[in-house]
XYZ file of C-alpha atoms in Angstrom:
296
model
C -14.174 8.435 -4.794
C -16.511 5.399 -4.326
C -19.134 7.460 -2.526
C -19.411 9.813 -5.492
C -19.903 6.845 -7.748
C -22.616 5.380 -5.549
C -24.497 8.675 -5.445
C -24.345 8.999 -9.202
C -25.775 5.486 -9.670
C -28.754 5.918 -7.361
C -31.619 7.285 -9.544
C -34.363 7.127 -6.873
C -32.423 9.502 -4.650
C -31.256 11.694 -7.467
C -27.917 11.888 -9.211
C -24.871 13.782 -8.044
C -24.652 15.325 -11.476
C -28.118 16.832 -10.996
C -26.642 19.320 -8.534
C -25.594 22.689 -10.017
C -22.109 22.166 -11.405
C -20.633 25.662 -11.189
C -22.379 26.675 -7.959
C -22.141 23.452 -5.920
C -20.054 20.636 -7.384
C -17.001 22.576 -8.561
C -16.502 25.021 -5.659
C -17.813 22.920 -2.743
C -17.282 19.224 -3.511
C -14.632 18.589 -6.155
C -12.211 21.057 -4.568
C -11.863 18.671 -1.592
C -10.710 15.710 -3.715
C -7.061 15.056 -4.668
C -6.289 15.824 -8.288
C -5.334 12.207 -8.953
C -8.825 11.038 -7.920
C -10.484 13.688 -10.050
C -8.591 12.500 -13.107
C -9.688 8.933 -12.379
C -13.274 10.123 -12.034
C -13.237 11.237 -15.673
C -13.387 7.588 -16.711
C -16.791 6.978 -15.095
C -18.851 8.530 -17.882
C -18.897 11.296 -20.465
C -20.888 13.449 -18.041
C -18.243 13.062 -15.369
C -15.587 13.821 -17.956
C -17.353 17.093 -18.807
C -17.680 17.922 -15.106
C -13.976 17.385 -14.439
C -13.054 19.438 -17.494
C -15.173 22.256 -16.084
C -13.381 21.904 -12.756
C -9.943 21.992 -14.417
C -10.902 25.116 -16.356
C -11.827 26.874 -13.105
C -8.990 25.541 -10.946
C -7.072 28.243 -9.058
C -4.132 26.076 -7.931
C -2.211 23.402 -9.813
C 0.465 21.325 -8.101
C 2.137 18.640 -10.190
C 3.219 16.749 -7.057
C -0.414 15.685 -6.570
C -0.070 13.604 -9.725
C 3.609 12.720 -9.674
C 6.742 14.147 -11.285
C 6.478 12.115 -14.490
C 3.357 13.646 -16.039
C 3.136 12.935 -19.770
C 3.609 16.160 -21.736
C 0.296 15.749 -23.550
C -1.547 15.155 -20.282
C -0.210 18.363 -18.739
C -1.151 20.413 -21.790
C -4.640 18.879 -21.812
C -5.186 19.499 -18.094
C -4.642 23.256 -18.316
C -5.568 24.049 -21.911
C -8.820 25.826 -20.950
C -7.710 27.399 -17.696
C -7.296 31.184 -17.565
C -7.793 31.739 -13.826
C -4.788 30.031 -12.221
C -3.337 31.826 -9.216
C -0.770 29.264 -8.051
C 1.337 26.994 -10.252
C 3.749 24.461 -8.739
C 5.883 22.421 -11.144
C 8.922 21.671 -9.031
C 11.352 18.967 -10.178
C 9.658 18.386 -13.519
C 12.939 18.434 -15.419
C 12.196 15.127 -17.152
C 9.410 16.524 -19.285
C 8.756 20.269 -18.805
C 10.101 22.569 -21.523
C 9.203 26.042 -22.783
C 6.832 24.448 -25.269
C 4.577 23.126 -22.498
C 4.930 25.996 -20.031
C 4.662 29.118 -22.186
C 1.024 28.601 -23.317
C -0.058 28.129 -19.673
C 1.785 31.277 -18.583
C 0.507 33.252 -21.559
C -3.168 32.679 -20.779
C -3.006 33.047 -16.976
C -2.463 36.670 -15.979
C -3.617 36.246 -12.368
C -0.738 34.060 -11.231
C 0.754 35.309 -7.972
C 2.793 32.222 -7.020
C 4.994 30.083 -9.310
C 7.269 27.205 -8.270
C 9.770 25.995 -10.880
C 12.459 24.529 -8.639
C 14.682 22.113 -10.522
C 12.998 22.578 -13.916
C 16.277 22.342 -15.779
C 14.945 22.074 -19.350
C 13.355 25.521 -19.411
C 15.139 28.544 -20.866
C 15.392 32.268 -20.210
C 12.307 32.688 -22.436
C 10.205 31.119 -19.672
C 11.224 33.823 -17.191
C 10.630 36.573 -19.748
C 7.161 35.152 -20.419
C 6.420 35.099 -16.688
C 7.511 38.703 -16.305
C 5.314 39.870 -19.207
C 2.212 37.846 -18.303
C 2.161 37.947 -14.493
C 2.283 41.567 -13.233
C 0.843 40.551 -9.838
C 3.429 37.851 -9.138
C 4.417 37.763 -5.463
C 6.311 34.484 -4.954
C 8.685 32.829 -7.426
C 11.056 29.881 -6.989
C 13.757 29.351 -9.604
C 16.037 27.258 -7.406
C 18.521 25.142 -9.367
C 17.440 26.728 -12.659
C 20.853 27.507 -14.081
C 19.304 28.912 -17.254
C 18.303 32.078 -15.380
C 20.571 34.887 -16.609
C 20.913 38.603 -15.939
C 18.778 39.700 -18.914
C 15.800 37.538 -17.981
C 16.111 38.613 -14.326
C 16.082 42.266 -15.404
C 12.849 41.611 -17.285
C 11.360 40.101 -14.133
C 12.449 43.115 -12.073
C 11.021 45.577 -14.595
C 7.557 44.015 -14.737
C 6.934 42.223 -11.423
C 7.483 44.895 -8.803
C 5.070 43.323 -6.300
C 7.457 40.411 -5.663
C 7.766 39.463 -1.997
C 9.694 36.167 -2.161
C 12.269 35.015 -4.718
C 14.384 31.858 -4.577
C 17.490 32.036 -6.784
C 19.373 29.185 -5.131
C 22.125 27.837 -7.417
C 21.289 30.246 -10.255
C 25.006 30.435 -10.929
C 24.902 32.782 -13.927
C 23.801 35.652 -11.700
C 26.339 38.141 -10.369
C 26.149 41.151 -8.073
C 24.973 43.490 -10.827
C 21.887 41.411 -11.634
C 20.925 41.042 -7.965
C 21.346 44.788 -7.408
C 19.011 45.551 -10.311
C 16.405 43.143 -8.952
C 16.289 44.638 -5.462
C 16.345 48.214 -6.728
C 13.128 47.502 -8.633
C 11.523 45.134 -6.120
C 11.786 46.905 -2.785
C 8.923 44.912 -1.233
C 10.976 41.726 -0.959
C 10.548 39.888 2.331
C 12.359 36.669 1.453
C 15.341 36.137 -0.847
C 17.630 33.165 -1.396
C 20.957 33.531 -3.182
C 22.405 30.324 -1.766
C 25.086 28.308 -3.547
C 26.268 31.183 -5.712
C 29.967 31.969 -5.488
C 29.489 35.046 -7.701
C 27.405 36.907 -5.104
C 29.346 39.175 -2.769
C 29.234 42.244 -0.546
C 28.023 44.605 -3.277
C 24.804 42.645 -3.721
C 24.202 42.129 0.009
C 24.663 45.829 0.798
C 22.260 46.782 -1.993
C 19.720 44.266 -0.689
C 19.993 45.846 2.753
C 19.505 49.404 1.482
C 16.676 48.644 -0.970
C 14.611 46.082 0.983
C 13.633 47.465 4.408
C 10.865 44.823 4.702
C 13.314 41.919 4.361
C 12.655 39.094 6.833
C 14.560 36.080 5.449
C 17.870 36.004 3.567
C 19.758 32.867 2.528
C 23.427 33.378 1.647
C 24.533 29.784 2.213
C 27.751 29.123 0.329
C 28.182 32.697 -0.932
C 31.946 32.652 -0.452
C 32.538 36.308 -1.376
C 30.265 37.709 1.343
C 32.213 39.323 4.202
C 31.599 40.972 7.557
C 31.103 44.521 6.266
C 27.978 43.688 4.288
C 26.493 41.750 7.203
C 26.887 44.869 9.376
C 25.081 46.927 6.720
C 22.341 44.301 6.688
C 21.960 44.648 10.455
C 21.765 48.435 10.148
C 19.211 48.700 7.333
C 16.939 45.663 7.868
C 15.188 46.001 11.244
C 12.604 43.326 10.345
C 15.143 40.599 9.549
C 14.123 37.360 11.278
C 16.483 34.761 9.803
C 19.855 34.769 8.055
C 21.699 31.765 6.633
C 25.449 32.159 6.220
C 26.727 28.603 6.598
C 29.883 28.042 4.533
C 30.417 31.802 4.204
C 33.967 31.529 5.521
C 34.592 35.289 5.562
C 31.644 36.018 7.869
C 32.649 36.012 11.530
C 30.935 36.372 14.891
C 32.006 40.024 15.081
C 29.273 40.905 12.598
C 26.808 38.130 13.415
C 26.700 39.044 17.112
C 24.797 42.231 16.269
C 22.012 40.217 14.678
C 22.201 37.500 17.298
C 21.599 40.071 20.045
C 18.402 41.122 18.248
C 17.061 37.581 18.211
C 17.650 36.976 14.505
C 17.710 33.231 13.753
C 21.147 32.255 12.439
C 22.285 28.900 11.069
C 25.744 29.350 12.569
C 26.269 28.633 16.259
C 28.247 31.018 18.517
C 31.996 30.215 18.618
C 31.953 28.512 22.034
C 29.031 26.287 21.059
C 30.749 25.384 17.796
C 33.916 24.478 19.666
C 31.981 22.222 22.061
C 30.228 20.460 19.202
C 33.530 19.945 17.396
C 35.149 18.620 20.549
C 32.230 16.274 21.128
C 32.614 14.924 17.587
C 36.329 14.330 18.163
C 36.300 12.671 21.589
C 32.774 11.290 21.601
C 31.488 13.292 24.585
C 31.095 16.886 25.773
C 33.618 17.426 28.582
C 32.969 19.542 31.616
C 34.510 22.942 31.116
C 35.014 25.642 33.733
C 33.685 28.659 31.837
C 35.142 30.983 34.472
C 38.731 30.146 33.565
């Protein structure tokens, strides 16, 4: 931010800080600078420090990746201590430092959050999800991928209080079973995107309930859900006319007999048709794709 510095040190032309802070600087200038640069700008002077604190208090989006994964706990708490207007909070892969102690105060004072990303935040507990459900009634998108602390009770709390949810990522939340997923979709019928990948406890019961309760569903990830079978995929095809993509890689009990229905509708699948798979396998084995008379 050298140009900001130069403007602030040019008295004859006026100082950047002379511009209205809340009407001009915060919404029209500072919002275009990376968060890392804004934090550096605090060191210029006490006036700049006050300006940046004002910006942080009015920030609508916070993404920890703009600073780096290893944010000191105290720094994170200080950054958001005065903010009550956050709408988006992204703290993915902050397992080295983020615990309930740091997160809960931020969640508790920000009731306008509609998007939260907590992928890989392994040190949190079920209390974090309960706090989210109680404080964020307008939540629409939530990622809890690889958060193995998510259990059925905390997911029920989410379902009871956040019925506007449109996208939920529960990848590798291995405590969850069919019953918990069924409760979620029964309460949150607006879901458009759901990931249950890498969960061997999820089976046909959950998938059929998803199909019947979520007519707006567009994206479903069942990668590695070993208990899912053909019957539930057929139900999915019947009840979800808006489905655009389905991931069933490593679902060994799902065959082309059920996938072909979706394939014929143009649904994007991560599993190739049998003939294509055979050609790819053959190419891997012999090092080239042979000419095959498809009429034989």
